[in-house]
Amino acid sequence: MDRPTDAVPAVVHAPEAFRAACDQARTEGRRVALVPTMGALHVGHLALMAEARRRVGVGGLVAVSVFVNPTQFGPAEDFARYPRELDADVARCATVGVDVVFAPSPREMYPAGDQTRVHVAELAAPMCGVTRPVHFEGVATVVSKLLALTGPCVAIFGRKDYQQLQVISRLARDLFLPVEVVGLPTVREADGLALSSRNRYLSPADRARAAAIPASLRAARALYADGERSTLALLDTVWMGLAGSVDSVDYIELRDAMELTLPINPLSEETRAVLAVALKIGHTRLIDNTVLGEVDVTLD
Ligand code: PAF
Protein backbone atom coordinates (compact mmCIF):
# COMPACT_ATOMS: atom_id res chain seq x y z
CA MET A 1 0.00 0.00 0.00
CA ASP A 2 2.56 2.63 -1.13
CA ARG A 3 1.00 6.04 -1.51
CA PRO A 4 1.99 9.68 -1.94
CA THR A 5 1.76 11.57 1.36
CA ASP A 6 -1.16 13.79 0.30
CA ALA A 7 -3.24 10.94 -1.16
CA VAL A 8 -6.69 10.20 0.24
CA PRO A 9 -6.43 7.29 2.69
CA ALA A 10 -8.02 3.94 1.88
CA VAL A 11 -11.28 3.57 3.82
CA VAL A 12 -11.99 0.09 5.09
CA HIS A 13 -15.19 -0.96 6.87
CA ALA A 14 -14.83 -4.72 7.36
CA PRO A 15 -12.59 -5.87 10.25
CA GLU A 16 -11.18 -8.74 8.13
CA ALA A 17 -10.17 -6.37 5.32
CA PHE A 18 -8.56 -3.99 7.81
CA ARG A 19 -6.65 -6.84 9.44
CA ALA A 20 -5.49 -8.02 5.99
CA ALA A 21 -4.16 -4.53 5.11
CA CYS A 22 -2.22 -4.34 8.40
CA ASP A 23 -0.93 -7.93 8.04
CA GLN A 24 0.28 -7.19 4.53
CA ALA A 25 2.14 -4.08 5.66
CA ARG A 26 3.92 -6.01 8.41
CA THR A 27 4.76 -8.83 5.98
CA GLU A 28 6.42 -6.20 3.79
CA GLY A 29 8.53 -5.18 6.79
CA ARG A 30 6.67 -1.91 7.39
CA ARG A 31 6.07 -0.61 10.90
CA VAL A 32 2.40 -0.10 11.74
CA ALA A 33 0.98 2.66 13.99
CA LEU A 34 -2.60 2.98 15.20
CA VAL A 35 -4.45 6.12 16.26
CA PRO A 36 -7.84 5.10 17.69
CA THR A 37 -10.50 7.84 17.48
CA MET A 38 -14.25 8.33 17.52
CA GLY A 39 -14.01 10.75 14.60
CA ALA A 40 -15.11 14.42 14.55
CA LEU A 41 -11.39 14.94 14.20
CA HIS A 42 -9.70 18.14 15.32
CA VAL A 43 -6.15 19.47 15.36
CA GLY A 44 -5.39 17.44 18.50
CA HIS A 45 -6.17 14.21 16.65
CA LEU A 46 -4.08 15.33 13.68
CA ALA A 47 -1.11 15.85 16.04
CA LEU A 48 -1.47 12.20 17.13
CA MET A 49 -1.45 11.10 13.49
CA ALA A 50 1.61 13.23 12.68
CA GLU A 51 3.43 11.63 15.62
CA ALA A 52 2.34 8.19 14.39
CA ARG A 53 3.94 8.97 11.02
CA ARG A 54 7.09 10.26 12.69
CA ARG A 55 7.39 7.01 14.65
CA VAL A 56 6.87 4.56 11.75
CA GLY A 57 8.70 6.61 9.13
CA VAL A 58 7.73 7.36 5.54
CA GLY A 59 7.57 3.67 4.67
CA GLY A 60 5.38 2.75 7.63
CA LEU A 61 1.62 2.30 7.74
CA VAL A 62 -0.42 4.83 9.73
CA ALA A 63 -3.89 3.49 10.52
CA VAL A 64 -6.66 5.57 12.09
CA SER A 65 -9.85 4.04 13.42
CA VAL A 66 -13.02 6.13 13.35
CA PHE A 67 -15.66 4.41 15.44
CA VAL A 68 -18.20 5.84 17.86
CA ASN A 69 -18.05 2.95 20.28
CA PRO A 70 -21.48 2.22 21.79
CA THR A 71 -20.19 0.23 24.76
CA GLN A 72 -18.40 3.19 26.31
CA PHE A 73 -21.52 5.36 26.56
CA GLY A 74 -24.03 5.14 29.39
CA PRO A 75 -27.77 5.13 28.62
CA ALA A 76 -28.19 8.85 29.35
CA GLU A 77 -25.05 9.94 27.49
CA ASP A 78 -24.49 11.46 24.04
CA PHE A 79 -23.98 8.32 21.90
CA ALA A 80 -26.86 9.14 19.52
CA ARG A 81 -25.87 12.75 18.96
CA TYR A 82 -22.09 12.27 18.95
CA PRO A 83 -20.94 13.87 15.65
CA ARG A 84 -20.44 11.46 12.76
CA GLU A 85 -18.76 12.96 9.68
CA LEU A 86 -16.66 10.27 8.04
CA ASP A 87 -16.07 12.02 4.70
CA ALA A 88 -14.73 15.15 6.40
CA ASP A 89 -12.64 13.00 8.75
CA VAL A 90 -11.07 11.11 5.83
CA ALA A 91 -10.20 14.45 4.20
CA ARG A 92 -8.60 15.61 7.47
CA CYS A 93 -6.60 12.36 7.67
CA ALA A 94 -5.33 12.98 4.13
CA THR A 95 -3.69 16.23 5.27
CA VAL A 96 -1.34 14.32 7.59
CA GLY A 97 -0.57 11.37 5.36
CA VAL A 98 -2.73 8.68 6.99
CA ASP A 99 -2.67 5.46 4.94
CA VAL A 100 -5.82 3.70 6.03
CA VAL A 101 -8.98 4.70 7.89
CA PHE A 102 -10.84 1.86 9.58
CA ALA A 103 -14.53 2.77 9.99
CA PRO A 104 -16.51 -0.29 11.06
CA SER A 105 -20.18 -0.39 12.04
CA PRO A 106 -21.21 -1.31 15.61
CA ARG A 107 -22.46 -4.63 14.26
CA GLU A 108 -19.07 -5.39 12.73
CA MET A 109 -17.24 -4.61 15.97
CA TYR A 110 -19.83 -6.35 18.15
CA PRO A 111 -21.29 -9.17 16.02
CA ALA A 112 -24.12 -11.34 17.30
CA GLY A 113 -22.87 -13.48 20.17
CA ASP A 114 -20.15 -11.02 21.22
CA GLN A 115 -19.80 -11.34 24.99
CA THR A 116 -16.19 -10.61 25.96
CA ARG A 117 -15.38 -7.48 27.93
CA VAL A 118 -12.03 -6.19 29.16
CA HIS A 119 -12.20 -4.86 32.70
CA VAL A 120 -9.30 -2.92 34.24
CA ALA A 121 -10.12 -2.89 37.93
CA GLU A 122 -8.65 -0.18 40.16
CA LEU A 123 -7.56 2.37 37.57
CA ALA A 124 -11.05 2.50 36.08
CA ALA A 125 -12.93 2.85 39.36
CA PRO A 126 -12.35 6.44 40.60
CA MET A 127 -12.72 9.79 38.86
CA CYS A 128 -14.71 9.34 35.60
CA GLY A 129 -15.46 5.74 36.63
CA VAL A 130 -17.75 6.99 39.40
CA THR A 131 -20.23 8.82 37.17
CA ARG A 132 -19.54 6.73 34.04
CA PRO A 133 -19.52 3.17 35.42
CA VAL A 134 -19.48 1.37 32.04
CA HIS A 135 -17.19 3.80 30.27
CA PHE A 136 -13.72 2.32 30.78
CA GLU A 137 -14.84 -1.25 30.24
CA GLY A 138 -16.18 -0.12 26.86
CA VAL A 139 -12.96 1.75 26.09
CA ALA A 140 -10.72 -1.15 27.20
CA THR A 141 -12.78 -3.63 25.18
CA VAL A 142 -12.84 -1.65 21.94
CA VAL A 143 -9.16 -0.70 22.18
CA SER A 144 -8.27 -4.37 22.76
CA LYS A 145 -10.26 -5.31 19.64
CA LEU A 146 -8.58 -2.54 17.63
CA LEU A 147 -5.09 -3.57 18.78
CA ALA A 148 -5.86 -7.21 17.97
CA LEU A 149 -6.97 -6.32 14.44
CA THR A 150 -4.13 -3.89 13.73
CA GLY A 151 -1.12 -5.46 15.44
CA PRO A 152 0.62 -2.08 15.67
CA CYS A 153 4.04 -1.50 17.20
CA VAL A 154 2.76 1.81 18.56
CA ALA A 155 -0.69 3.18 19.49
CA ILE A 156 -1.07 6.89 20.16
CA PHE A 157 -3.55 8.66 22.46
CA GLY A 158 -4.03 12.16 23.86
CA ARG A 159 -3.27 13.00 27.47
CA LYS A 160 -6.47 15.04 27.81
CA ASP A 161 -8.13 11.69 28.53
CA TYR A 162 -5.59 11.02 31.25
CA GLN A 163 -7.43 8.22 33.06
CA GLN A 164 -8.17 6.52 29.73
CA LEU A 165 -4.46 6.62 28.88
CA GLN A 166 -3.58 4.96 32.21
CA VAL A 167 -6.27 2.28 31.71
CA ILE A 168 -5.04 1.48 28.19
CA SER A 169 -1.36 1.48 29.20
CA ARG A 170 -2.18 -0.95 32.01
CA LEU A 171 -4.23 -3.31 29.86
CA ALA A 172 -1.41 -3.45 27.30
CA ARG A 173 1.07 -4.19 30.08
CA ASP A 174 -1.13 -6.74 31.89
CA LEU A 175 -2.01 -8.63 28.69
CA PHE A 176 1.62 -8.56 27.45
CA LEU A 177 0.49 -6.87 24.25
CA PRO A 178 3.46 -6.14 21.97
CA VAL A 179 2.58 -2.49 21.54
CA GLU A 180 4.00 0.75 22.87
CA VAL A 181 1.20 2.96 24.21
CA VAL A 182 2.13 6.62 23.81
CA GLY A 183 0.34 9.63 25.33
CA LEU A 184 0.83 13.05 23.74
CA PRO A 185 0.31 16.46 25.35
CA THR A 186 -3.14 18.02 25.15
CA VAL A 187 -3.59 20.47 22.30
CA ARG A 188 -5.30 23.68 23.43
CA GLU A 189 -7.15 26.66 21.96
CA ALA A 190 -5.57 30.13 22.26
CA ASP A 191 -7.33 30.68 25.63
CA GLY A 192 -6.14 27.29 26.88
CA LEU A 193 -9.33 25.25 26.48
CA ALA A 194 -8.37 21.65 25.67
CA LEU A 195 -9.48 20.61 22.19
CA SER A 196 -12.34 18.12 22.31
CA SER A 197 -14.90 16.94 19.80
CA ARG A 198 -17.51 17.86 22.43
CA ASN A 199 -16.49 21.56 22.48
CA ARG A 200 -18.79 22.04 19.50
CA TYR A 201 -21.77 21.42 21.81
CA LEU A 202 -20.94 24.67 23.67
CA SER A 203 -22.92 27.83 22.92
CA PRO A 204 -20.72 30.95 22.46
CA ALA A 205 -21.52 32.06 26.02
CA ASP A 206 -20.71 28.61 27.42
CA ARG A 207 -17.53 28.48 25.33
CA ALA A 208 -16.39 31.76 26.93
CA ARG A 209 -17.06 30.33 30.42
CA ALA A 210 -15.01 27.22 29.60
CA ALA A 211 -11.78 29.30 29.60
CA ALA A 212 -12.00 29.11 33.41
CA ILE A 213 -10.96 25.43 33.24
CA PRO A 214 -7.38 25.86 31.96
CA ALA A 215 -7.09 29.12 33.95
CA SER A 216 -7.88 27.29 37.19
CA LEU A 217 -5.36 24.54 36.40
CA ARG A 218 -2.74 27.19 35.63
CA ALA A 219 -3.47 28.91 38.94
CA ALA A 220 -2.90 25.63 40.80
CA ARG A 221 0.34 25.04 38.88
CA ALA A 222 1.53 28.54 39.84
CA LEU A 223 0.75 27.85 43.51
CA TYR A 224 2.59 24.52 43.30
CA ALA A 225 5.56 26.27 41.67
CA ASP A 226 5.57 28.72 44.63
CA GLY A 227 6.04 25.74 46.95
CA GLU A 228 2.47 24.95 48.06
CA ARG A 229 2.19 21.21 48.77
CA SER A 230 -1.13 21.05 50.64
CA THR A 231 -3.59 19.08 48.50
CA LEU A 232 -6.46 21.02 50.09
CA ALA A 233 -4.94 24.38 49.16
CA LEU A 234 -4.20 23.24 45.60
CA LEU A 235 -7.72 21.82 45.13
CA ASP A 236 -9.24 24.92 46.66
CA THR A 237 -7.52 27.08 44.07
CA VAL A 238 -9.19 25.09 41.30
CA TRP A 239 -12.61 25.26 43.01
CA MET A 240 -12.23 29.05 43.37
CA GLY A 241 -11.10 29.40 39.76
CA LEU A 242 -14.13 27.51 38.49
CA ALA A 243 -16.74 29.07 40.79
CA GLY A 244 -19.32 31.00 38.81
CA SER A 245 -18.16 29.60 35.46
CA VAL A 246 -19.37 26.01 35.58
CA ASP A 247 -22.82 24.56 36.20
CA SER A 248 -21.83 21.40 38.04
CA VAL A 249 -18.70 19.55 39.08
CA ASP A 250 -18.25 15.77 38.80
CA TYR A 251 -14.90 15.90 40.52
CA ILE A 252 -11.84 18.01 41.15
CA GLU A 253 -9.17 15.65 42.39
CA LEU A 254 -5.47 15.23 42.97
CA ARG A 255 -4.31 11.65 42.52
CA ASP A 256 -1.09 9.72 42.14
CA ALA A 257 -0.20 10.13 38.47
CA MET A 258 0.47 6.42 37.87
CA GLU A 259 -1.91 4.52 40.15
CA LEU A 260 -4.65 7.16 40.45
CA THR A 261 -4.75 6.56 44.20
CA LEU A 262 -5.21 9.47 46.60
CA PRO A 263 -1.79 10.99 47.31
CA ILE A 264 -0.42 11.69 50.74
CA ASN A 265 -1.20 15.18 52.01
CA PRO A 266 0.97 17.28 51.83
CA LEU A 267 2.48 16.15 48.54
CA SER A 268 6.07 15.01 48.85
CA GLU A 269 8.74 16.33 46.50
CA GLU A 270 8.86 12.93 44.77
CA THR A 271 5.11 12.71 44.14
CA ARG A 272 3.87 13.19 40.62
CA ALA A 273 0.21 14.00 41.12
CA VAL A 274 -2.40 14.46 38.43
CA LEU A 275 -4.79 17.32 39.07
CA ALA A 276 -7.92 16.36 37.13
CA VAL A 277 -11.34 17.93 36.69
CA ALA A 278 -14.62 16.79 35.18
CA LEU A 279 -17.52 19.22 35.09
CA LYS A 280 -20.48 20.44 33.13
CA ILE A 281 -20.99 23.73 31.37
CA GLY A 282 -24.57 23.81 30.15
CA HIS A 283 -25.24 20.21 29.18
CA THR A 284 -21.68 19.59 28.02
CA ARG A 285 -19.35 17.47 30.12
CA LEU A 286 -15.71 18.54 29.87
CA ILE A 287 -12.54 17.09 31.37
CA ASP A 288 -9.02 18.41 31.73
CA ASN A 289 -5.89 17.72 33.76
CA THR A 290 -2.31 18.61 34.47
CA VAL A 291 0.44 16.67 36.22
CA LEU A 292 2.08 18.57 39.10
CA GLY A 293 5.77 17.88 39.48
CA GLU A 294 6.14 17.56 35.72
CA VAL A 295 6.66 20.21 33.02
CA ASP A 296 3.35 20.85 31.24
CA VAL A 297 4.22 22.46 27.91
CA THR A 298 0.54 23.16 27.27
CA LEU A 299 -0.10 25.20 30.45
CA ASP A 300 3.24 26.62 31.63
O1 PAF B 1 -10.58 8.69 23.14
C1 PAF B 1 -11.40 8.24 22.31
O2 PAF B 1 -11.70 8.87 21.31
C2 PAF B 1 -12.03 6.89 22.57
O3 PAF B 1 -12.30 6.69 23.92
C3 PAF B 1 -11.24 5.71 21.98
C4 PAF B 1 -9.87 5.57 22.64
C5 PAF B 1 -11.06 5.91 20.49
C6 PAF B 1 -11.99 4.40 22.21
O4 PAF B 1 -13.25 4.43 21.61
Short mmCIF file of C-alpha atoms in Angstrom, two decimals, residues 14 19 81 129 161 168 185 278:
data_model
loop_
_atom_site.label_atom_id
_atom_site.label_comp_id
_atom_site.label_asym_id
_atom_site.label_seq_id
_atom_site.Cartn_x
_atom_site.Cartn_y
_atom_site.Cartn_z
CA ALA A 14 -14.83 -4.72 7.36
CA ARG A 19 -6.65 -6.84 9.44
CA ARG A 81 -25.87 12.75 18.96
CA GLY A 129 -15.46 5.74 36.63
CA ASP A 161 -8.13 11.69 28.53
CA ILE A 168 -5.04 1.48 28.19
CA PRO A 185 0.31 16.46 25.35
CA ALA A 278 -14.62 16.79 35.18
#
